[in-house]
Amino acid sequence: GHTIQLCNKKKITIFADAIFVSGNLVPNSELLFSAGLTVEPNATPPPLNSEGRILNSAVFATGNVIGSSFGGQRSYFNGLSVATSVANFLQI
């Protein structure tokens, strides 16, 4: 088994072939902040509508800017969806 010590110092043993551990993903919001948008750097993801657009602006966000961590296929389709929203916004 694998013994893990938790934040509260409690130790637990897990019997498994492998253990994957992930921490809290912090949004990479430096670009949004430096563009003058009201976001709190490295704290919370910006509020987005269903098109991936930051509310009340012409700025779209996807990927690590919104603080999500997904596999390649989901990331691809999320990026494709936001790119389509950008094209529609620009009426291309």
Short mmCIF file of N, CA and C in Angstrom, two decimals:
data_model
loop_
_atom_site.label_atom_id
_atom_site.label_comp_id
_atom_site.label_asym_id
_atom_site.label_seq_id
_atom_site.Cartn_x
_atom_site.Cartn_y
_atom_site.Cartn_z
N GLY A 1 0.81 -1.19 0.00
CA GLY A 1 0.00 0.00 0.00
C GLY A 1 0.85 1.26 0.00
N HIS A 2 0.21 2.35 -0.28
CA HIS A 2 0.86 3.67 -0.30
C HIS A 2 0.33 4.47 0.89
N THR A 3 1.25 4.99 1.70
CA THR A 3 0.85 5.81 2.85
C THR A 3 0.97 7.28 2.46
N ILE A 4 -0.10 8.03 2.72
CA ILE A 4 -0.16 9.45 2.38
C ILE A 4 -0.43 10.23 3.66
N GLN A 5 0.32 11.31 3.86
CA GLN A 5 0.06 12.19 4.99
C GLN A 5 -0.73 13.38 4.49
N LEU A 6 -1.90 13.61 5.07
CA LEU A 6 -2.78 14.69 4.68
C LEU A 6 -2.36 16.00 5.34
N CYS A 7 -2.98 17.09 4.94
CA CYS A 7 -2.67 18.41 5.50
C CYS A 7 -2.86 18.47 7.00
N ASN A 8 -3.82 17.72 7.51
CA ASN A 8 -4.09 17.72 8.95
C ASN A 8 -3.19 16.74 9.71
N LYS A 9 -2.14 16.27 9.05
CA LYS A 9 -1.14 15.34 9.61
C LYS A 9 -1.64 13.91 9.75
N LYS A 10 -2.89 13.66 9.42
CA LYS A 10 -3.43 12.30 9.47
C LYS A 10 -2.81 11.48 8.34
N LYS A 11 -2.46 10.24 8.63
CA LYS A 11 -1.90 9.36 7.62
C LYS A 11 -2.93 8.31 7.23
N ILE A 12 -3.02 8.07 5.93
CA ILE A 12 -3.92 7.04 5.43
C ILE A 12 -3.12 6.13 4.50
N THR A 13 -3.55 4.90 4.39
CA THR A 13 -2.92 3.94 3.49
C THR A 13 -3.91 3.56 2.41
N ILE A 14 -3.44 3.64 1.17
CA ILE A 14 -4.28 3.29 0.03
C ILE A 14 -3.60 2.15 -0.71
N PHE A 15 -4.38 1.13 -1.01
CA PHE A 15 -3.87 -0.01 -1.75
C PHE A 15 -4.29 0.15 -3.21
N ALA A 16 -3.32 0.50 -4.05
CA ALA A 16 -3.60 0.73 -5.47
C ALA A 16 -2.31 0.57 -6.25
N ASP A 17 -2.43 0.40 -7.57
CA ASP A 17 -1.24 0.31 -8.41
C ASP A 17 -0.54 1.65 -8.54
N ALA A 18 -1.33 2.74 -8.53
CA ALA A 18 -0.76 4.08 -8.68
C ALA A 18 -1.69 5.09 -8.02
N ILE A 19 -1.13 6.23 -7.65
CA ILE A 19 -1.91 7.32 -7.06
C ILE A 19 -1.56 8.60 -7.82
N PHE A 20 -2.57 9.32 -8.24
CA PHE A 20 -2.37 10.60 -8.91
C PHE A 20 -2.90 11.69 -7.99
N VAL A 21 -2.09 12.69 -7.75
CA VAL A 21 -2.46 13.78 -6.85
C VAL A 21 -2.44 15.08 -7.64
N SER A 22 -3.46 15.90 -7.43
CA SER A 22 -3.54 17.19 -8.10
C SER A 22 -3.90 18.25 -7.08
N GLY A 23 -3.29 19.40 -7.22
CA GLY A 23 -3.61 20.51 -6.33
C GLY A 23 -4.64 21.43 -6.95
N ASN A 24 -4.88 22.54 -6.32
CA ASN A 24 -5.80 23.53 -6.88
C ASN A 24 -5.14 24.21 -8.06
N LEU A 25 -5.84 24.24 -9.18
CA LEU A 25 -5.31 24.90 -10.37
C LEU A 25 -5.61 26.39 -10.27
N VAL A 26 -4.58 27.21 -10.35
CA VAL A 26 -4.75 28.66 -10.27
C VAL A 26 -4.80 29.20 -11.69
N PRO A 27 -5.83 29.99 -12.01
CA PRO A 27 -5.94 30.54 -13.36
C PRO A 27 -4.73 31.40 -13.71
N ASN A 28 -4.29 31.30 -14.94
CA ASN A 28 -3.19 32.11 -15.44
C ASN A 28 -3.77 33.40 -16.00
N SER A 29 -4.06 34.34 -15.12
CA SER A 29 -4.81 35.54 -15.50
C SER A 29 -3.96 36.79 -15.70
N GLU A 30 -2.63 36.63 -15.78
CA GLU A 30 -1.76 37.80 -15.91
C GLU A 30 -2.07 38.64 -17.14
N LEU A 31 -2.36 37.97 -18.28
CA LEU A 31 -2.66 38.72 -19.50
C LEU A 31 -3.94 39.53 -19.36
N LEU A 32 -4.94 38.95 -18.73
CA LEU A 32 -6.19 39.68 -18.52
C LEU A 32 -5.96 40.88 -17.61
N PHE A 33 -5.21 40.68 -16.55
CA PHE A 33 -4.92 41.74 -15.60
C PHE A 33 -4.12 42.85 -16.26
N SER A 34 -3.10 42.48 -17.04
CA SER A 34 -2.27 43.49 -17.70
C SER A 34 -3.02 44.23 -18.79
N ALA A 35 -4.13 43.65 -19.30
CA ALA A 35 -4.96 44.33 -20.30
C ALA A 35 -5.94 45.30 -19.65
N GLY A 36 -5.90 45.40 -18.34
CA GLY A 36 -6.75 46.34 -17.64
C GLY A 36 -8.11 45.81 -17.24
N LEU A 37 -8.32 44.50 -17.40
CA LEU A 37 -9.59 43.92 -16.99
C LEU A 37 -9.61 43.73 -15.48
N THR A 38 -10.78 43.82 -14.91
CA THR A 38 -10.91 43.68 -13.47
C THR A 38 -10.94 42.20 -13.11
N VAL A 39 -9.78 41.66 -12.87
CA VAL A 39 -9.64 40.28 -12.40
C VAL A 39 -8.62 40.29 -11.29
N GLU A 40 -8.75 39.35 -10.42
CA GLU A 40 -7.79 39.21 -9.33
C GLU A 40 -6.73 38.22 -9.77
N PRO A 41 -5.50 38.69 -10.00
CA PRO A 41 -4.46 37.78 -10.52
C PRO A 41 -4.26 36.56 -9.62
N ASN A 42 -4.14 35.42 -10.27
CA ASN A 42 -3.84 34.15 -9.59
C ASN A 42 -4.83 33.80 -8.49
N ALA A 43 -6.08 34.20 -8.64
CA ALA A 43 -7.05 33.90 -7.58
C ALA A 43 -8.23 33.10 -8.10
N THR A 44 -9.07 33.72 -8.89
CA THR A 44 -10.25 33.04 -9.39
C THR A 44 -10.36 33.24 -10.89
N PRO A 45 -11.01 32.31 -11.58
CA PRO A 45 -11.17 32.50 -13.02
C PRO A 45 -12.12 33.66 -13.30
N PRO A 46 -11.96 34.31 -14.44
CA PRO A 46 -12.86 35.41 -14.78
C PRO A 46 -14.25 34.88 -15.08
N PRO A 47 -15.29 35.68 -14.84
CA PRO A 47 -16.64 35.23 -15.17
C PRO A 47 -16.83 35.19 -16.69
N LEU A 48 -17.30 34.06 -17.19
CA LEU A 48 -17.47 33.87 -18.63
C LEU A 48 -18.92 33.54 -18.95
N ASN A 49 -19.34 33.94 -20.15
CA ASN A 49 -20.65 33.50 -20.62
C ASN A 49 -20.48 32.15 -21.33
N SER A 50 -21.55 31.64 -21.90
CA SER A 50 -21.50 30.30 -22.50
C SER A 50 -20.64 30.25 -23.76
N GLU A 51 -20.27 31.42 -24.32
CA GLU A 51 -19.42 31.46 -25.52
C GLU A 51 -17.94 31.58 -25.17
N GLY A 52 -17.61 31.63 -23.89
CA GLY A 52 -16.22 31.80 -23.48
C GLY A 52 -15.81 33.26 -23.45
N ARG A 53 -16.79 34.17 -23.50
CA ARG A 53 -16.49 35.60 -23.51
C ARG A 53 -16.58 36.14 -22.09
N ILE A 54 -15.61 36.95 -21.72
CA ILE A 54 -15.67 37.60 -20.41
C ILE A 54 -16.84 38.57 -20.44
N LEU A 55 -17.66 38.50 -19.43
CA LEU A 55 -18.91 39.25 -19.41
C LEU A 55 -18.70 40.73 -19.73
N ASN A 56 -19.57 41.25 -20.58
CA ASN A 56 -19.59 42.66 -20.97
C ASN A 56 -18.30 43.13 -21.61
N SER A 57 -17.67 42.30 -22.40
CA SER A 57 -16.45 42.73 -23.09
C SER A 57 -16.30 41.96 -24.38
N ALA A 58 -15.31 42.35 -25.16
CA ALA A 58 -15.00 41.65 -26.40
C ALA A 58 -13.77 40.78 -26.21
N VAL A 59 -13.58 40.30 -24.98
CA VAL A 59 -12.42 39.46 -24.65
C VAL A 59 -12.92 38.04 -24.39
N PHE A 60 -12.30 37.08 -25.06
CA PHE A 60 -12.65 35.67 -24.91
C PHE A 60 -11.51 34.97 -24.18
N ALA A 61 -11.83 33.93 -23.44
CA ALA A 61 -10.81 33.20 -22.70
C ALA A 61 -11.08 31.71 -22.74
N THR A 62 -10.00 30.94 -22.76
CA THR A 62 -10.09 29.49 -22.70
C THR A 62 -8.76 28.95 -22.16
N GLY A 63 -8.70 27.68 -21.91
CA GLY A 63 -7.44 27.07 -21.46
C GLY A 63 -7.07 27.44 -20.04
N ASN A 64 -5.77 27.61 -19.81
CA ASN A 64 -5.30 27.84 -18.44
C ASN A 64 -5.68 29.22 -17.91
N VAL A 65 -6.20 30.11 -18.75
CA VAL A 65 -6.66 31.41 -18.27
C VAL A 65 -7.90 31.25 -17.40
N ILE A 66 -8.72 30.25 -17.70
CA ILE A 66 -9.95 30.07 -16.95
C ILE A 66 -9.82 29.08 -15.80
N GLY A 67 -8.61 28.58 -15.58
CA GLY A 67 -8.36 27.74 -14.42
C GLY A 67 -8.90 26.34 -14.52
N SER A 68 -8.92 25.79 -15.70
CA SER A 68 -9.40 24.42 -15.85
C SER A 68 -8.27 23.53 -16.36
N SER A 69 -8.32 22.30 -15.98
CA SER A 69 -7.31 21.35 -16.41
C SER A 69 -8.02 20.14 -16.97
N PHE A 70 -7.93 19.97 -18.29
CA PHE A 70 -8.62 18.88 -18.94
C PHE A 70 -7.66 18.12 -19.84
N GLY A 71 -8.07 16.96 -20.26
CA GLY A 71 -7.29 16.19 -21.21
C GLY A 71 -7.27 16.86 -22.57
N GLY A 72 -6.41 16.36 -23.43
CA GLY A 72 -6.20 16.97 -24.74
C GLY A 72 -7.45 17.09 -25.59
N GLN A 73 -8.28 16.06 -25.63
CA GLN A 73 -9.46 16.09 -26.49
C GLN A 73 -10.44 17.15 -26.01
N ARG A 74 -10.72 17.20 -24.72
CA ARG A 74 -11.66 18.21 -24.21
C ARG A 74 -11.10 19.61 -24.39
N SER A 75 -9.80 19.79 -24.17
CA SER A 75 -9.18 21.11 -24.36
C SER A 75 -9.29 21.55 -25.82
N TYR A 76 -9.09 20.60 -26.74
CA TYR A 76 -9.19 20.91 -28.16
C TYR A 76 -10.60 21.41 -28.50
N PHE A 77 -11.61 20.67 -28.05
CA PHE A 77 -12.98 21.05 -28.38
C PHE A 77 -13.40 22.34 -27.67
N ASN A 78 -12.89 22.58 -26.46
CA ASN A 78 -13.18 23.83 -25.78
C ASN A 78 -12.57 25.00 -26.55
N GLY A 79 -11.32 24.85 -26.99
CA GLY A 79 -10.66 25.90 -27.78
C GLY A 79 -11.37 26.12 -29.10
N LEU A 80 -11.81 25.04 -29.75
CA LEU A 80 -12.52 25.15 -31.01
C LEU A 80 -13.85 25.89 -30.82
N SER A 81 -14.54 25.60 -29.74
CA SER A 81 -15.80 26.27 -29.44
C SER A 81 -15.61 27.76 -29.22
N VAL A 82 -14.58 28.12 -28.45
CA VAL A 82 -14.32 29.54 -28.21
C VAL A 82 -13.86 30.22 -29.50
N ALA A 83 -13.06 29.55 -30.31
CA ALA A 83 -12.63 30.13 -31.59
C ALA A 83 -13.84 30.39 -32.50
N THR A 84 -14.81 29.49 -32.49
CA THR A 84 -16.04 29.69 -33.25
C THR A 84 -16.79 30.89 -32.72
N SER A 85 -16.84 31.05 -31.40
CA SER A 85 -17.50 32.21 -30.80
C SER A 85 -16.82 33.51 -31.20
N VAL A 86 -15.49 33.51 -31.25
CA VAL A 86 -14.75 34.69 -31.67
C VAL A 86 -15.07 35.01 -33.12
N ALA A 87 -15.07 34.01 -33.99
CA ALA A 87 -15.38 34.23 -35.41
C ALA A 87 -16.80 34.79 -35.57
N ASN A 88 -17.75 34.24 -34.81
CA ASN A 88 -19.12 34.75 -34.87
C ASN A 88 -19.20 36.19 -34.37
N PHE A 89 -18.46 36.49 -33.33
CA PHE A 89 -18.44 37.85 -32.77
C PHE A 89 -17.91 38.84 -33.80
N LEU A 90 -16.86 38.41 -34.53
CA LEU A 90 -16.26 39.27 -35.55
C LEU A 90 -17.02 39.19 -36.86
N GLN A 91 -18.00 38.31 -36.94
CA GLN A 91 -18.81 38.07 -38.13
C GLN A 91 -17.97 37.68 -39.33
N ILE A 92 -17.05 36.74 -39.07
CA ILE A 92 -16.18 36.24 -40.15
C ILE A 92 -16.91 35.16 -40.92
#
